[in-house]
Amino acid sequence: MIRLLFHLFGAIQFCYGCYYDQVHVTPPSTSTSVTPFGGKLKYLTHLDAIIQTVYFTIALMNDLFGNNEPTPSEKPLIRRIKDIMFSALAFPVAMFVGITFWGIYAIDRELILPRSLDPYFPTWLNHVLHTNIMVFILIDLITSFRMYPRKKIGFSILCTFMLSYMVWIHIIYFKTGSWVYPILNVLNWPVRIIFYVICLGLVCSLYNVGERLNRYVWYKEVEQTVKSGKKKAK
């Protein structure tokens, strides 16, 4: 029951965060140089909030109609979707968004969240989108067992998502002449490419971190599932 309520609260929280960000955070063009083209979907923060909303909703549905057992007699489709989504998107993207945002914010907040946006972007929303995403996904890792997919599958989904986003922000730039994030304005092209490579390497590293943490927290369950899979294969 506690797990179910946790997933329900997570789904409601991130859904409301997406709604508030989409509807109520509308700074005038004079307070930011970012083009309105692409709407909120040009921000990885907003896309991640959508991912978290979908993930926690799926986790809630799994609590109600699926299962969280290490070796169920039959693994429901909702459970398989939940496990893959956590592994390939929900955990690594949430940690990447939180770490990069607060890391850049600590160096120079004007590069990621200019002070001119403070009257329009409330502090509570900032923490929902940049702090709670990490806190909630870590709590979920500790409280719910999942089996990571093969790395080929997990990395393929994660890299496809991240590379698609990189293409998307460049489409916005070439169409409008404006970068989504102020930090990209102060980087020349060679440094910008290095920045992208570092970001991609970081998010892939976070995938591995999530997998190792999951194995550490759920060591017995993971071993039990692996043994069960080998017996079925025989």
Coordinates of C-alpha atoms in Angstrom, one line a residue:
M1 CA 0.0 0.0 0.0
I2 CA 2.9 2.4 0.8
R3 CA 4.5 1.7 -2.5
L4 CA 1.2 2.3 -4.3
L5 CA 0.6 5.7 -2.5
F6 CA 4.2 6.7 -3.3
H7 CA 3.8 6.0 -7.0
L8 CA 0.4 7.8 -6.9
F9 CA 1.9 10.9 -5.3
G10 CA 4.8 10.8 -7.7
A11 CA 2.5 10.7 -10.7
I12 CA 0.3 13.5 -9.4
Q13 CA 3.3 15.7 -8.5
F14 CA 5.1 15.4 -11.8
C15 CA 1.9 15.7 -13.8
Y16 CA 1.0 18.9 -12.0
G17 CA 4.5 20.2 -12.5
C18 CA 4.2 19.6 -16.2
Y19 CA 0.8 21.3 -16.3
Y20 CA 2.0 24.3 -14.2
D21 CA 5.1 24.7 -16.3
Q22 CA 3.1 24.5 -19.6
V23 CA 0.2 26.8 -18.6
H24 CA 1.5 29.2 -16.0
V25 CA 5.2 29.8 -16.6
T26 CA 5.0 32.3 -19.5
P27 CA 7.7 34.9 -19.1
P28 CA 7.5 37.9 -21.5
S29 CA 9.9 37.9 -24.4
T30 CA 11.7 40.8 -22.9
S31 CA 12.9 38.7 -19.9
T32 CA 14.5 36.0 -22.0
S33 CA 16.2 35.7 -25.4
V34 CA 14.9 32.2 -26.0
T35 CA 12.5 31.8 -28.9
P36 CA 8.9 30.6 -28.3
F37 CA 9.4 28.0 -31.1
G38 CA 9.1 24.5 -29.8
G39 CA 7.3 25.6 -26.6
K40 CA 8.2 23.8 -23.4
L41 CA 9.1 20.7 -25.4
K42 CA 12.4 22.3 -26.3
Y43 CA 13.6 21.9 -22.6
L44 CA 15.0 18.6 -21.5
T45 CA 13.7 19.4 -18.0
H46 CA 10.1 19.5 -19.3
L47 CA 10.6 16.3 -21.3
D48 CA 12.0 14.6 -18.3
A49 CA 9.1 15.7 -16.2
I50 CA 6.8 14.0 -18.8
I51 CA 8.9 10.9 -18.6
Q52 CA 8.6 10.8 -14.8
T53 CA 4.9 11.3 -15.0
V54 CA 4.5 8.4 -17.5
Y55 CA 6.9 6.2 -15.5
F56 CA 5.2 6.7 -12.1
T57 CA 1.8 6.2 -13.7
I58 CA 3.0 2.9 -15.2
A59 CA 4.5 2.0 -11.9
L60 CA 1.1 2.7 -10.2
M61 CA -0.7 0.6 -12.8
N62 CA 1.8 -2.2 -12.2
D63 CA 1.1 -2.0 -8.4
L64 CA -2.6 -2.4 -9.2
F65 CA -2.6 -4.9 -12.1
G66 CA 0.9 -6.3 -12.3
N67 CA 3.4 -7.4 -9.7
N68 CA 6.8 -6.6 -8.2
E69 CA 8.0 -10.1 -7.5
P70 CA 11.5 -11.2 -8.5
T71 CA 10.4 -14.4 -10.3
P72 CA 6.7 -14.2 -11.1
S73 CA 5.2 -17.2 -12.8
E74 CA 4.2 -14.9 -15.6
K75 CA 5.7 -11.4 -16.0
P76 CA 2.8 -9.0 -17.1
L77 CA 3.4 -6.6 -20.0
I78 CA 2.9 -3.6 -17.7
R79 CA 5.8 -4.9 -15.5
R80 CA 8.1 -5.4 -18.5
I81 CA 7.4 -1.9 -19.7
K82 CA 8.0 -0.5 -16.2
D83 CA 11.3 -2.3 -15.8
I84 CA 12.6 -1.1 -19.2
M85 CA 11.4 2.5 -18.8
F86 CA 13.0 2.8 -15.4
S87 CA 16.3 1.4 -16.6
A88 CA 16.6 3.1 -20.0
L89 CA 14.9 6.5 -19.4
A90 CA 13.5 7.4 -16.0
F91 CA 16.6 6.9 -13.9
P92 CA 19.4 8.0 -16.2
V93 CA 17.6 11.1 -17.6
A94 CA 16.3 12.2 -14.2
M95 CA 19.8 12.0 -12.7
F96 CA 21.4 13.6 -15.7
V97 CA 18.9 16.6 -15.6
G98 CA 19.4 17.1 -11.9
I99 CA 23.2 16.8 -11.8
T100 CA 23.8 19.0 -14.9
F101 CA 21.3 21.6 -13.8
W102 CA 22.6 22.0 -10.3
G103 CA 26.2 21.7 -11.4
I104 CA 25.9 24.5 -13.9
Y105 CA 23.7 26.5 -11.5
A106 CA 26.5 26.3 -8.9
I107 CA 29.0 27.7 -11.4
D108 CA 26.9 30.4 -12.9
R109 CA 23.1 30.3 -12.7
E110 CA 22.8 32.8 -15.6
L111 CA 24.0 30.0 -17.9
I112 CA 21.0 27.7 -17.0
L113 CA 18.3 29.7 -15.2
P114 CA 18.7 33.5 -15.5
R115 CA 17.5 35.5 -12.5
S116 CA 15.2 37.4 -14.9
L117 CA 13.0 34.3 -14.9
D118 CA 12.6 34.1 -11.1
P119 CA 9.3 36.1 -11.0
Y120 CA 7.8 33.6 -13.5
F121 CA 9.4 30.3 -12.4
P122 CA 8.6 29.6 -8.8
T123 CA 11.1 27.9 -6.5
W124 CA 8.8 25.0 -5.7
L125 CA 8.5 24.2 -9.4
N126 CA 12.3 24.4 -9.8
H127 CA 12.7 21.8 -7.1
V128 CA 10.0 19.5 -8.5
L129 CA 11.6 19.6 -11.9
H130 CA 15.3 19.5 -10.8
T131 CA 15.5 18.1 -7.3
N132 CA 12.5 15.8 -6.7
I133 CA 13.1 13.9 -9.9
M134 CA 16.3 12.6 -8.4
V135 CA 14.9 12.0 -4.9
F136 CA 11.8 10.2 -6.1
I137 CA 13.6 8.0 -8.6
L138 CA 16.2 7.0 -6.0
I139 CA 13.4 6.1 -3.5
D140 CA 11.8 4.1 -6.2
L141 CA 15.0 2.2 -6.9
I142 CA 15.2 1.3 -3.2
T143 CA 11.6 0.4 -2.7
S144 CA 10.7 -1.4 -5.9
F145 CA 12.5 -4.3 -7.5
R146 CA 13.1 -4.3 -11.2
M147 CA 15.2 -6.4 -13.6
Y148 CA 17.3 -4.5 -16.0
P149 CA 17.1 -5.4 -19.7
R150 CA 20.0 -6.4 -21.8
K151 CA 22.4 -3.4 -22.1
K152 CA 22.0 -3.5 -25.9
I153 CA 18.3 -2.7 -25.4
G154 CA 18.7 -0.2 -22.6
F155 CA 21.6 1.8 -24.2
S156 CA 19.8 1.8 -27.6
I157 CA 16.7 3.4 -26.1
L158 CA 18.6 5.9 -24.0
C159 CA 21.1 7.0 -26.8
T160 CA 18.2 7.2 -29.3
F161 CA 16.4 9.6 -26.9
M162 CA 19.4 11.7 -26.1
L163 CA 20.6 12.0 -29.8
S164 CA 17.1 12.8 -30.9
Y165 CA 17.0 15.7 -28.3
M166 CA 20.4 17.0 -29.6
V167 CA 19.0 17.0 -33.1
W168 CA 15.9 18.8 -31.9
I169 CA 17.7 21.7 -30.2
H170 CA 19.8 22.2 -33.4
I171 CA 16.7 22.3 -35.5
I172 CA 15.4 25.0 -33.1
Y173 CA 18.7 26.9 -33.4
F174 CA 19.0 26.7 -37.2
K175 CA 15.4 27.7 -37.6
T176 CA 15.4 30.6 -35.1
G177 CA 19.1 31.5 -34.5
S178 CA 18.6 31.1 -30.8
W179 CA 20.0 28.4 -28.5
V180 CA 17.6 26.8 -26.0
Y181 CA 20.2 27.1 -23.1
P182 CA 22.3 30.2 -22.5
I183 CA 25.4 28.0 -21.9
L184 CA 25.4 27.1 -25.6
N185 CA 25.8 30.8 -26.5
V186 CA 29.2 31.0 -24.7
L187 CA 30.7 27.8 -26.3
N188 CA 32.2 27.8 -29.8
W189 CA 31.5 24.8 -32.1
P190 CA 34.5 22.6 -31.1
V191 CA 33.9 23.1 -27.4
R192 CA 30.2 22.6 -27.9
I193 CA 30.8 19.3 -29.6
I194 CA 33.0 18.2 -26.7
F195 CA 30.3 19.4 -24.3
Y196 CA 27.8 17.1 -26.1
V197 CA 30.1 14.1 -26.0
I198 CA 30.7 14.7 -22.2
C199 CA 26.9 14.9 -21.7
L200 CA 26.3 11.7 -23.7
G201 CA 29.1 9.9 -21.8
L202 CA 27.6 11.1 -18.4
V203 CA 24.1 9.9 -19.1
C204 CA 25.4 6.5 -20.3
S205 CA 27.5 6.3 -17.1
L206 CA 24.4 7.1 -15.1
Y207 CA 22.7 4.1 -16.8
N208 CA 25.5 1.9 -15.5
V209 CA 25.2 3.5 -12.0
G210 CA 21.5 2.7 -11.9
E211 CA 22.1 -0.9 -12.9
R212 CA 24.9 -1.3 -10.3
L213 CA 22.8 0.3 -7.5
N214 CA 19.9 -1.9 -8.4
R215 CA 22.1 -5.0 -8.2
Y216 CA 23.5 -3.8 -4.9
V217 CA 20.1 -3.1 -3.3
W218 CA 18.4 -6.1 -4.8
Y219 CA 21.3 -8.5 -5.0
K220 CA 19.4 -11.6 -3.8
E221 CA 16.4 -10.9 -6.0
V222 CA 18.6 -10.3 -9.1
E223 CA 20.5 -13.6 -8.5
Q224 CA 17.2 -15.4 -8.0
T225 CA 15.8 -14.0 -11.2
V226 CA 18.9 -14.9 -13.2
K227 CA 18.9 -18.5 -11.8
S228 CA 15.2 -18.8 -12.7
G229 CA 15.9 -17.6 -16.2
K230 CA 18.7 -20.1 -16.7
K231 CA 16.5 -22.9 -15.5
K232 CA 13.7 -21.9 -18.0
A233 CA 16.3 -21.7 -20.8
K234 CA 17.3 -25.4 -20.1

